[in-house]
DNA sequence: TCTGGGGTCCTAGGACCC
DNA sequence: TCTGGGGTCCTAGGACCC
């Protein structure tokens, strides 16, 4: 059996832990720059606010007080996520942290006599009791079915946050009612094609197709999803975190940038952040892509998008080396007279730092760079991000519109909650 | 006026090898 | 007139996930 623990409306739930007065009321968490909705309470969903919907489209609801909004506070969400994961770890021999709000658990090692329905409800109750976050726990023989089971918990309060789905007749009953578009692995494109062209509406319609049909329509990933619906586990359980194969830092600017100095200070900072992540996972990268673009929503003008790939003959994790390559790319990309809205740095060809193939005629003093990088990392770890960096980068952090930011209750002593009696 | 920020895998086709 | 039979690697694009 596998379990999926999914935090309900996670970002909203994190905010509500410290604002219990918002329980039962419409709440929305906004993306960076307070741009669009990225999390919604059930009440906000019922008001018709869509995932990814721009804030200006529902501003009237905010101004009238019908909806409470928050700027995204990832320090808070990350910390709350860690607390939930820690509780989950106490209930299962193996846990795979799938995303900030979802974890799979492999229950293979548990006694087959376990009442997994009771177990799931207990896990959910304990998460709620110890963190304040409502969590839906679905248990089933495959990850895909566990996902479906956890969605049932959200739909039916009687499940009390936990649901065990395993008997074939129960699976059939559920799949016959479960929307095809909500299956894990069925995205917008497939859903549209299946529902429009083939008239398929439920998970059962997909389940009932034969393997050859699935293969020709969807290829290998589809076969896996289909088999998982049939109860055959096909999606690997990964309880050790895999190193990222690509690391990207990009941002939409609060204000468009046309000054090359200002743009390079920003891009240089993105680069520093990306390389810091790279070192944190103990890797080096063989390439760095820099990209800049103008406002894609701008009426009239074509969006200008440019990217440049820089390659390193010896894979590196030195901020200096990567930063100068990135700034060189940026110089080539930059065009006077354009107003840039978004930029980013992508590190690729990532390999473990201890597997780097050295070059015979290497000109970089890697030993020295490496010592300096670890000092920089430790200073930034201790004193906060962007305490120290390369001279070309901005140290002001990312300038974002965050008008509705909540305090970092759990990660900043200055923001710690005060309780009045 | 205002529109996020990350990731993964698979497939087909072209270039190249013997 | 007639034109083999394997491979690999890389890339772009398309699908998906949160």
Short mmCIF file of C-alpha atoms (C1' of nucleotides) in Angstrom, two decimals:
data_model
loop_
_atom_site.label_atom_id
_atom_site.label_comp_id
_atom_site.label_asym_id
_atom_site.label_seq_id
_atom_site.Cartn_x
_atom_site.Cartn_y
_atom_site.Cartn_z
CA UNK A 1 0.00 0.00 0.00
CA UNK A 2 0.98 3.58 -0.64
CA UNK A 3 -0.32 6.67 1.10
CA UNK A 4 -0.50 10.18 -0.20
CA UNK A 5 -0.73 12.96 2.36
CA UNK A 6 -1.87 16.15 0.69
CA UNK A 7 -2.24 19.41 2.61
CA UNK A 8 -5.55 21.06 1.77
CA UNK A 9 -5.25 24.49 0.09
CA UNK A 10 -1.80 24.50 1.65
CA UNK A 11 -0.70 28.15 1.47
CA UNK A 12 -4.09 29.35 2.62
CA UNK A 13 -4.06 26.82 5.47
CA UNK A 14 -0.62 28.08 6.60
CA UNK A 15 -1.94 31.64 6.79
CA UNK A 16 -5.03 30.49 8.67
CA UNK A 17 -3.00 28.73 11.36
CA UNK A 18 -2.01 32.19 12.57
CA UNK A 19 -5.26 33.88 11.59
CA UNK A 20 -7.95 31.56 12.94
CA UNK A 21 -10.47 34.34 12.39
CA UNK A 22 -10.25 33.53 8.67
CA UNK A 23 -11.53 29.99 9.12
CA UNK A 24 -14.58 29.45 6.93
CA UNK A 25 -13.99 32.66 4.98
CA UNK A 26 -12.74 33.26 1.42
CA UNK A 27 -8.94 33.55 1.45
CA UNK A 28 -6.53 33.79 -1.49
CA UNK A 29 -2.72 33.64 -1.57
CA UNK A 30 -1.11 35.59 -4.39
CA UNK A 31 1.94 34.85 -6.53
CA UNK A 32 5.09 36.99 -6.47
CA UNK A 33 4.39 40.65 -7.14
CA UNK A 34 0.84 40.00 -5.96
CA UNK A 35 0.15 39.04 -9.55
CA UNK A 36 -2.36 36.22 -9.52
CA UNK A 37 -4.05 33.65 -7.30
CA UNK A 38 -1.93 30.59 -6.49
CA UNK A 39 -3.92 29.19 -3.57
CA UNK A 40 -7.57 29.52 -2.69
CA UNK A 41 -9.69 28.46 0.23
CA UNK A 42 -12.79 26.42 -0.62
CA UNK A 43 -14.89 29.53 -0.04
CA UNK A 44 -12.76 31.51 -2.51
CA UNK A 45 -13.10 28.70 -5.05
CA UNK A 46 -16.84 28.86 -4.61
CA UNK A 47 -16.75 32.59 -5.37
CA UNK A 48 -15.35 31.59 -8.76
CA UNK A 49 -11.76 32.71 -8.29
CA UNK A 50 -9.63 30.53 -10.55
CA UNK A 51 -6.13 29.16 -10.10
CA UNK A 52 -3.73 31.59 -11.77
CA UNK A 53 -6.35 34.26 -12.17
CA UNK A 54 -4.86 37.78 -12.21
CA UNK A 55 -5.61 39.74 -9.06
CA UNK A 56 -6.98 42.78 -10.88
CA UNK A 57 -9.84 40.64 -12.12
CA UNK A 58 -11.12 40.05 -8.60
CA UNK A 59 -9.89 43.25 -6.99
CA UNK A 60 -13.48 44.32 -6.38
CA UNK A 61 -13.93 41.29 -4.09
CA UNK A 62 -10.86 42.28 -2.09
CA UNK A 63 -11.87 45.92 -1.80
CA UNK A 64 -15.37 45.05 -0.70
CA UNK A 65 -13.91 42.82 2.00
CA UNK A 66 -15.43 39.66 0.55
CA UNK A 67 -12.00 38.07 0.10
CA UNK A 68 -8.86 38.31 2.24
CA UNK A 69 -5.60 38.13 0.29
CA UNK A 70 -2.02 37.40 1.28
CA UNK A 71 1.22 37.91 -0.59
CA UNK A 72 3.09 34.63 -0.82
CA UNK A 73 5.31 33.98 2.19
CA UNK A 74 7.48 31.03 1.24
CA UNK A 75 9.56 31.18 4.41
CA UNK A 76 6.41 30.43 6.35
CA UNK A 77 5.13 27.74 3.96
CA UNK A 78 8.49 26.00 3.76
CA UNK A 79 8.77 25.82 7.50
CA UNK A 80 5.20 24.58 7.97
CA UNK A 81 5.81 21.99 5.27
CA UNK A 82 8.82 20.69 7.16
CA UNK A 83 6.73 20.32 10.31
CA UNK A 84 4.11 18.27 8.51
CA UNK A 85 6.80 16.07 6.93
CA UNK A 86 8.31 15.42 10.30
CA UNK A 87 4.99 14.22 11.69
CA UNK A 88 4.40 12.01 8.65
CA UNK A 89 7.83 10.45 9.10
CA UNK A 90 6.71 9.21 12.49
CA UNK A 91 3.90 7.20 10.90
CA UNK A 92 5.63 5.43 8.06
CA UNK A 93 8.84 3.53 7.40
CA UNK A 94 9.51 5.49 4.19
CA UNK A 95 8.46 8.90 3.00
CA UNK A 96 8.91 10.62 -0.35
CA UNK A 97 8.51 14.38 -0.22
CA UNK A 98 6.85 14.99 -3.56
CA UNK A 99 6.23 18.72 -3.29
CA UNK A 100 5.88 21.44 -0.69
CA UNK A 101 2.39 20.17 0.21
CA UNK A 102 2.40 16.49 -0.76
CA UNK A 103 4.25 13.43 0.51
CA UNK A 104 3.94 9.79 -0.47
CA UNK A 105 4.49 7.05 2.07
CA UNK A 106 5.45 3.47 1.29
CA UNK A 107 3.54 1.24 3.68
CA UNK A 108 5.00 -2.02 2.37
CA UNK A 109 6.80 -2.68 5.61
CA UNK A 110 3.64 -2.44 7.70
CA UNK A 111 1.61 -5.41 8.90
CA UNK A 112 -0.95 -6.53 6.30
CA UNK A 113 -3.49 -6.68 9.13
CA UNK A 114 -3.25 -2.93 9.63
CA UNK A 115 -6.54 -1.08 9.41
CA UNK A 116 -5.28 1.48 6.92
CA UNK A 117 -8.49 3.43 7.03
CA UNK A 118 -8.06 4.08 10.72
CA UNK A 119 -4.35 4.67 10.15
CA UNK A 120 -5.05 7.34 7.50
CA UNK A 121 -7.57 9.12 9.72
CA UNK A 122 -5.09 9.07 12.59
CA UNK A 123 -2.30 10.56 10.46
CA UNK A 124 -4.63 13.32 9.29
CA UNK A 125 -5.83 14.07 12.81
CA UNK A 126 -2.30 14.24 14.23
CA UNK A 127 -1.10 16.59 11.48
CA UNK A 128 -4.00 18.87 12.20
CA UNK A 129 -3.52 18.70 15.96
CA UNK A 130 0.21 19.35 15.90
CA UNK A 131 0.50 21.90 13.07
CA UNK A 132 -2.99 23.25 12.46
CA UNK A 133 -2.82 22.16 8.81
CA UNK A 134 -5.69 20.06 7.43
CA UNK A 135 -4.25 17.07 5.58
CA UNK A 136 -5.97 14.53 3.32
CA UNK A 137 -4.50 11.04 3.49
CA UNK A 138 -5.39 8.53 0.78
CA UNK A 139 -4.20 4.91 0.92
CA UNK A 140 -4.25 2.54 -2.05
CA UNK A 141 -2.14 -0.08 -3.84
CA UNK A 142 -0.63 2.46 -6.29
CA UNK A 143 0.42 6.08 -6.08
CA UNK A 144 -2.12 7.14 -8.71
CA UNK A 145 -4.97 5.50 -6.82
CA UNK A 146 -3.70 6.95 -3.53
CA UNK A 147 -3.92 10.38 -5.15
CA UNK A 148 -7.53 9.70 -6.03
CA UNK A 149 -8.26 8.41 -2.55
CA UNK A 150 -6.86 11.58 -1.02
CA UNK A 151 -9.10 13.68 -3.26
CA UNK A 152 -12.07 11.74 -1.94
CA UNK A 153 -11.16 12.91 1.56
CA UNK A 154 -11.51 16.51 0.43
CA UNK A 155 -14.83 15.83 -1.18
CA UNK A 156 -16.36 13.87 1.69
CA UNK A 157 -15.95 15.31 5.19
CA UNK A 158 -17.28 12.02 6.59
CA UNK A 159 -13.91 10.44 5.72
CA UNK A 160 -12.35 12.63 8.45
CA UNK A 161 -9.26 13.25 6.33
CA UNK A 162 -8.42 9.60 5.76
CA UNK A 163 -9.52 7.11 3.14
CA UNK A 164 -8.43 3.56 2.27
CA UNK A 165 -9.41 2.42 -1.19
CA UNK A 166 -8.33 -1.07 -2.26
CA UNK A 167 -11.19 -3.52 -2.98
CA UNK A 168 -11.74 -3.80 -6.77
CA UNK A 169 -15.46 -3.14 -6.45
CA UNK A 170 -14.78 0.04 -4.45
CA UNK A 171 -12.15 1.19 -6.93
CA UNK A 172 -14.64 0.69 -9.76
CA UNK A 173 -17.33 2.61 -7.93
CA UNK A 174 -14.97 5.53 -7.36
CA UNK A 175 -13.47 5.56 -10.87
CA UNK A 176 -16.92 5.56 -12.46
CA UNK A 177 -17.57 8.91 -10.80
CA UNK A 178 -14.06 10.39 -10.84
CA UNK A 179 -13.49 13.07 -13.53
CA UNK A 180 -10.95 11.99 -16.13
CA UNK A 181 -9.27 15.40 -15.99
CA UNK A 182 -8.43 14.98 -12.32
CA UNK A 183 -6.34 11.84 -12.78
CA UNK A 184 -2.66 12.28 -11.96
CA UNK A 185 -0.94 12.30 -15.35
CA UNK A 186 -3.89 13.61 -17.34
CA UNK A 187 -3.24 17.25 -18.06
CA UNK A 188 -5.17 19.91 -19.91
CA UNK A 189 -4.28 18.64 -23.38
CA UNK A 190 -5.26 15.03 -22.87
CA UNK A 191 -8.36 15.97 -20.93
CA UNK A 192 -9.52 18.22 -23.73
CA UNK A 193 -8.88 15.59 -26.37
CA UNK A 194 -10.44 12.75 -24.39
CA UNK A 195 -13.51 14.70 -23.37
CA UNK A 196 -14.01 16.52 -26.66
CA UNK A 197 -12.99 14.06 -29.34
CA UNK A 198 -13.62 10.73 -27.63
CA UNK A 199 -16.42 11.71 -25.28
CA UNK A 200 -14.65 10.22 -22.27
CA UNK A 201 -15.56 11.86 -18.99
CA UNK A 202 -14.60 9.58 -16.10
CA UNK A 203 -11.52 7.74 -14.90
CA UNK A 204 -13.44 4.56 -15.65
CA UNK A 205 -13.59 5.49 -19.34
CA UNK A 206 -9.80 5.57 -19.39
CA UNK A 207 -9.52 2.43 -17.29
CA UNK A 208 -11.73 0.56 -19.77
CA UNK A 209 -9.55 1.24 -22.82
CA UNK A 210 -7.07 -1.43 -23.87
CA UNK A 211 -3.33 -1.06 -23.55
CA UNK A 212 -2.71 -0.63 -27.30
CA UNK A 213 -5.12 2.28 -27.48
CA UNK A 214 -3.51 3.98 -24.49
CA UNK A 215 -0.07 3.40 -25.98
CA UNK A 216 -0.93 4.96 -29.32
CA UNK A 217 -2.71 7.94 -27.75
CA UNK A 218 -0.36 8.69 -24.85
CA UNK A 219 2.84 6.68 -25.14
CA UNK A 220 4.75 5.28 -22.21
CA UNK A 221 3.66 7.74 -19.51
CA UNK A 222 0.05 6.95 -20.36
CA UNK A 223 0.65 3.22 -20.04
CA UNK A 224 2.02 3.78 -16.58
CA UNK A 225 -0.97 5.83 -15.48
CA UNK A 226 -3.35 3.27 -16.97
CA UNK A 227 -1.63 0.35 -15.24
CA UNK A 228 -1.64 2.25 -11.97
CA UNK A 229 -5.38 2.73 -12.27
CA UNK A 230 -5.57 -1.05 -12.67
CA UNK A 231 -3.71 -1.47 -9.40
CA UNK A 232 -0.28 -2.28 -10.81
CA UNK A 233 2.42 0.00 -9.31
CA UNK A 234 4.50 1.55 -12.10
CA UNK A 235 5.66 4.83 -10.66
CA UNK A 236 8.82 4.51 -8.67
CA UNK A 237 8.82 5.37 -4.98
CA UNK A 238 11.79 7.65 -4.29
CA UNK A 239 12.50 8.11 -0.64
CA UNK A 240 15.91 9.70 -1.19
CA UNK A 241 15.85 13.17 -2.65
CA UNK A 242 17.33 13.17 -6.15
CA UNK A 243 19.74 15.89 -7.16
CA UNK A 244 18.15 18.42 -9.51
CA UNK A 245 19.12 18.10 -13.16
CA UNK A 246 18.39 21.73 -13.78
CA UNK A 247 18.33 24.73 -11.47
CA UNK A 248 16.49 27.86 -12.47
CA UNK A 249 16.07 31.22 -10.81
CA UNK A 250 13.87 33.69 -12.62
CA UNK A 251 11.63 36.55 -11.69
CA UNK A 252 9.11 38.88 -13.13
CA UNK A 253 10.11 42.40 -12.15
CA UNK A 254 7.72 44.64 -10.31
CA UNK A 255 8.75 47.39 -12.71
CA UNK A 256 10.11 46.93 -16.22
CA UNK A 257 13.87 47.47 -16.48
CA UNK A 258 15.58 49.23 -19.37
CA UNK A 259 18.82 50.22 -17.67
CA UNK A 260 21.56 47.66 -18.44
CA UNK A 261 23.30 48.23 -15.10
CA UNK A 262 20.16 47.55 -13.15
CA UNK A 263 19.33 44.50 -15.22
CA UNK A 264 22.77 42.99 -14.80
CA UNK A 265 22.67 43.55 -11.04
CA UNK A 266 19.42 41.57 -10.95
CA UNK A 267 20.57 38.79 -13.27
CA UNK A 268 23.83 38.54 -11.37
CA UNK A 269 21.86 38.06 -8.17
CA UNK A 270 19.74 35.32 -9.79
CA UNK A 271 22.98 33.68 -10.83
CA UNK A 272 24.38 33.79 -7.28
CA UNK A 273 21.18 32.29 -5.93
CA UNK A 274 21.17 29.51 -8.51
CA UNK A 275 24.81 28.61 -7.94
CA UNK A 276 24.27 28.60 -4.19
CA UNK A 277 21.50 26.03 -4.72
CA UNK A 278 23.87 24.10 -6.95
CA UNK A 279 26.53 23.91 -4.24
CA UNK A 280 23.96 23.05 -1.62
CA UNK A 281 23.12 19.85 -3.47
CA UNK A 282 26.81 19.10 -3.99
CA UNK A 283 26.82 19.50 -7.77
CA UNK A 284 28.64 21.32 -10.52
CA UNK A 285 27.13 22.51 -13.78
CA UNK A 286 28.39 22.31 -17.34
CA UNK A 287 26.27 25.10 -18.73
CA UNK A 288 24.38 28.24 -17.81
CA UNK A 289 21.55 29.74 -19.83
CA UNK A 290 20.66 33.39 -19.42
CA UNK A 291 17.36 34.75 -20.66
CA UNK A 292 15.57 38.08 -20.68
CA UNK A 293 12.18 39.01 -22.02
CA UNK A 294 9.85 41.95 -22.40
CA UNK A 295 6.29 42.00 -21.12
CA UNK A 296 4.39 39.17 -22.78
CA UNK A 297 1.08 40.87 -22.05
CA UNK A 298 2.09 44.13 -23.62
CA UNK A 299 -0.44 45.18 -26.23
CA UNK A 300 0.85 45.89 -29.70
CA UNK A 301 4.53 45.01 -29.42
CA UNK A 302 5.85 41.50 -29.99
CA UNK A 303 7.36 39.94 -26.91
CA UNK A 304 11.14 40.04 -27.22
CA UNK A 305 12.69 36.89 -25.80
CA UNK A 306 16.36 36.18 -25.91
CA UNK A 307 18.48 33.44 -24.39
CA UNK A 308 22.17 32.53 -24.51
CA UNK A 309 23.83 29.32 -23.52
CA UNK A 310 27.31 29.42 -21.98
CA UNK A 311 29.23 26.18 -21.67
CA UNK A 312 32.09 25.31 -19.36
CA UNK A 313 34.83 22.97 -20.46
CA UNK A 314 35.20 21.93 -16.84
CA UNK A 315 31.97 21.68 -14.85
CA UNK A 316 31.98 24.27 -12.10
CA UNK A 317 30.23 25.50 -8.97
CA UNK A 318 32.11 28.78 -8.70
CA UNK A 319 29.87 31.83 -8.56
CA UNK A 320 32.69 33.89 -10.07
CA UNK A 321 33.15 31.69 -13.09
CA UNK A 322 29.45 31.22 -13.79
CA UNK A 323 28.62 34.82 -13.06
CA UNK A 324 31.09 36.20 -15.59
CA UNK A 325 29.75 33.84 -18.23
CA UNK A 326 26.19 34.90 -17.44
CA UNK A 327 27.03 38.60 -17.56
CA UNK A 328 28.78 38.09 -20.91
CA UNK A 329 25.64 36.38 -22.24
CA UNK A 330 23.51 39.18 -20.90
CA UNK A 331 25.63 41.79 -22.67
CA UNK A 332 25.06 39.99 -25.95
CA UNK A 333 21.34 39.71 -25.31
CA UNK A 334 20.62 43.20 -24.14
CA UNK A 335 19.07 45.64 -26.60
CA UNK A 336 18.83 49.31 -25.89
CA UNK A 337 15.35 50.74 -25.86
CA UNK A 338 13.55 47.61 -24.70
CA UNK A 339 11.86 47.39 -21.32
CA UNK A 340 12.53 44.03 -19.76
CA UNK A 341 9.90 42.45 -17.55
CA UNK A 342 11.42 39.10 -16.73
CA UNK A 343 14.84 37.51 -16.58
CA UNK A 344 16.42 34.35 -15.36
CA UNK A 345 19.37 32.00 -15.14
CA UNK A 346 19.21 28.26 -15.75
CA UNK A 347 22.04 25.94 -14.75
CA UNK A 348 22.20 22.72 -16.76
CA UNK A 349 24.40 19.67 -17.43
CA UNK A 350 24.52 19.15 -13.71
CA UNK A 351 26.79 16.44 -12.31
CA UNK A 352 27.99 15.50 -8.82
CA UNK A 353 30.88 17.72 -7.71
CA UNK A 354 33.08 14.69 -7.06
CA UNK A 355 32.61 13.37 -10.61
CA UNK A 356 33.96 16.42 -12.41
CA UNK A 357 36.35 15.61 -15.25
CA UNK A 358 39.34 17.90 -14.87
CA UNK A 359 40.94 19.60 -17.82
CA UNK A 360 44.65 19.34 -18.50
CA UNK A 361 45.15 23.01 -19.30
CA UNK A 362 42.84 24.36 -16.64
CA UNK A 363 43.44 28.00 -15.78
CA UNK A 364 41.10 28.35 -12.82
CA UNK A 365 42.39 27.94 -9.27
CA UNK A 366 39.50 25.69 -8.23
CA UNK A 367 40.85 24.98 -4.81
CA UNK A 368 40.85 28.68 -3.97
CA UNK A 369 37.43 29.35 -5.46
CA UNK A 370 36.01 26.45 -3.55
CA UNK A 371 37.35 27.67 -0.20
CA UNK A 372 36.00 31.15 -0.87
CA UNK A 373 32.59 29.79 -1.89
CA UNK A 374 32.22 27.83 1.33
CA UNK A 375 33.05 30.92 3.35
CA UNK A 376 30.48 32.93 1.40
CA UNK A 377 27.87 30.22 1.85
CA UNK A 378 28.43 29.99 5.58
CA UNK A 379 28.24 33.77 6.03
CA UNK A 380 24.99 33.90 4.07
CA UNK A 381 23.61 30.95 5.99
CA UNK A 382 24.37 32.57 9.31
CA UNK A 383 23.57 36.18 8.53
CA UNK A 384 20.86 35.81 5.97
CA UNK A 385 20.62 35.67 2.20
CA UNK A 386 22.62 38.29 0.26
CA UNK A 387 24.76 39.37 3.19
CA UNK A 388 27.75 38.85 0.94
CA UNK A 389 28.00 38.35 -2.81
CA UNK A 390 29.88 39.23 -5.96
CA UNK A 391 30.28 42.95 -6.64
CA UNK A 392 28.18 42.87 -9.78
CA UNK A 393 25.09 41.59 -8.04
CA UNK A 394 22.38 43.48 -6.26
CA UNK A 395 22.35 42.80 -2.52
CA UNK A 396 18.98 44.41 -1.99
CA UNK A 397 17.16 41.16 -2.55
CA UNK A 398 14.34 40.87 -5.01
CA UNK A 399 12.15 43.92 -5.24
CA UNK A 400 8.62 42.66 -5.27
CA UNK A 401 5.21 44.04 -4.68
CA UNK A 402 4.13 42.31 -1.50
CA UNK A 403 1.43 44.47 -0.10
CA UNK A 404 -0.31 41.74 1.81
CA UNK A 405 2.59 39.90 3.40
CA UNK A 406 2.00 38.06 6.67
CA UNK A 407 4.73 37.87 9.34
CA UNK A 408 7.29 35.03 9.26
CA UNK A 409 5.84 33.67 12.48
CA UNK A 410 8.02 30.57 12.63
CA UNK A 411 11.30 31.62 11.03
CA UNK A 412 12.05 35.14 12.26
CA UNK A 413 12.45 36.13 15.91
CA UNK A 414 11.16 39.61 15.10
CA UNK A 415 7.92 38.17 13.75
CA UNK A 416 7.19 35.71 16.50
CA UNK A 417 3.57 35.54 17.52
CA UNK A 418 2.49 37.50 20.58
CA UNK A 419 -0.32 36.03 22.64
CA UNK A 420 -2.29 38.37 24.88
CA UNK A 421 -4.24 36.98 27.81
"C1'" DT B 1 -2.13 50.05 -14.49
"C1'" DC B 2 -2.24 45.04 -12.96
"C1'" DT B 3 -0.94 38.47 -15.45
"C1'" DG B 4 4.28 33.30 -10.83
"C1'" DG B 5 8.12 30.16 -10.50
"C1'" DG B 6 9.77 26.26 -10.47
"C1'" DG B 7 10.60 21.13 -12.23
"C1'" DT B 8 10.41 16.09 -14.99
"C1'" DC B 9 10.11 12.73 -18.77
"C1'" DC B 10 9.23 11.06 -23.55
"C1'" DT B 11 9.35 11.13 -28.59
"C1'" DA B 12 10.59 12.01 -33.23
"C1'" DG B 13 13.81 13.36 -36.38
"C1'" DG B 14 18.33 14.56 -37.90
"C1'" DA B 15 23.26 13.94 -37.86
"C1'" DC B 16 26.56 11.02 -37.31
"C1'" DC B 17 29.11 6.34 -36.64
"C1'" DC B 18 30.53 1.50 -38.38
"C1'" DT C 1 18.29 -0.71 -63.69
"C1'" DC C 2 20.07 -1.87 -59.11
"C1'" DT C 3 21.13 1.77 -53.45
"C1'" DG C 4 21.93 -2.34 -46.29
"C1'" DG C 5 21.51 -2.72 -41.66
"C1'" DG C 6 22.53 -1.76 -37.78
"C1'" DG C 7 23.72 1.68 -33.93
"C1'" DT C 8 24.27 6.38 -30.78
"C1'" DC C 9 23.72 11.08 -29.54
"C1'" DC C 10 21.56 15.45 -29.57
"C1'" DT C 11 17.79 18.66 -29.84
"C1'" DA C 12 13.28 20.65 -30.04
"C1'" DG C 13 8.89 20.24 -28.86
"C1'" DG C 14 5.21 18.45 -26.33
"C1'" DA C 15 3.21 16.40 -22.55
"C1'" DC C 16 2.95 16.36 -17.60
"C1'" DC C 17 3.59 17.79 -12.30
"C1'" DC C 18 3.42 21.12 -8.09
#
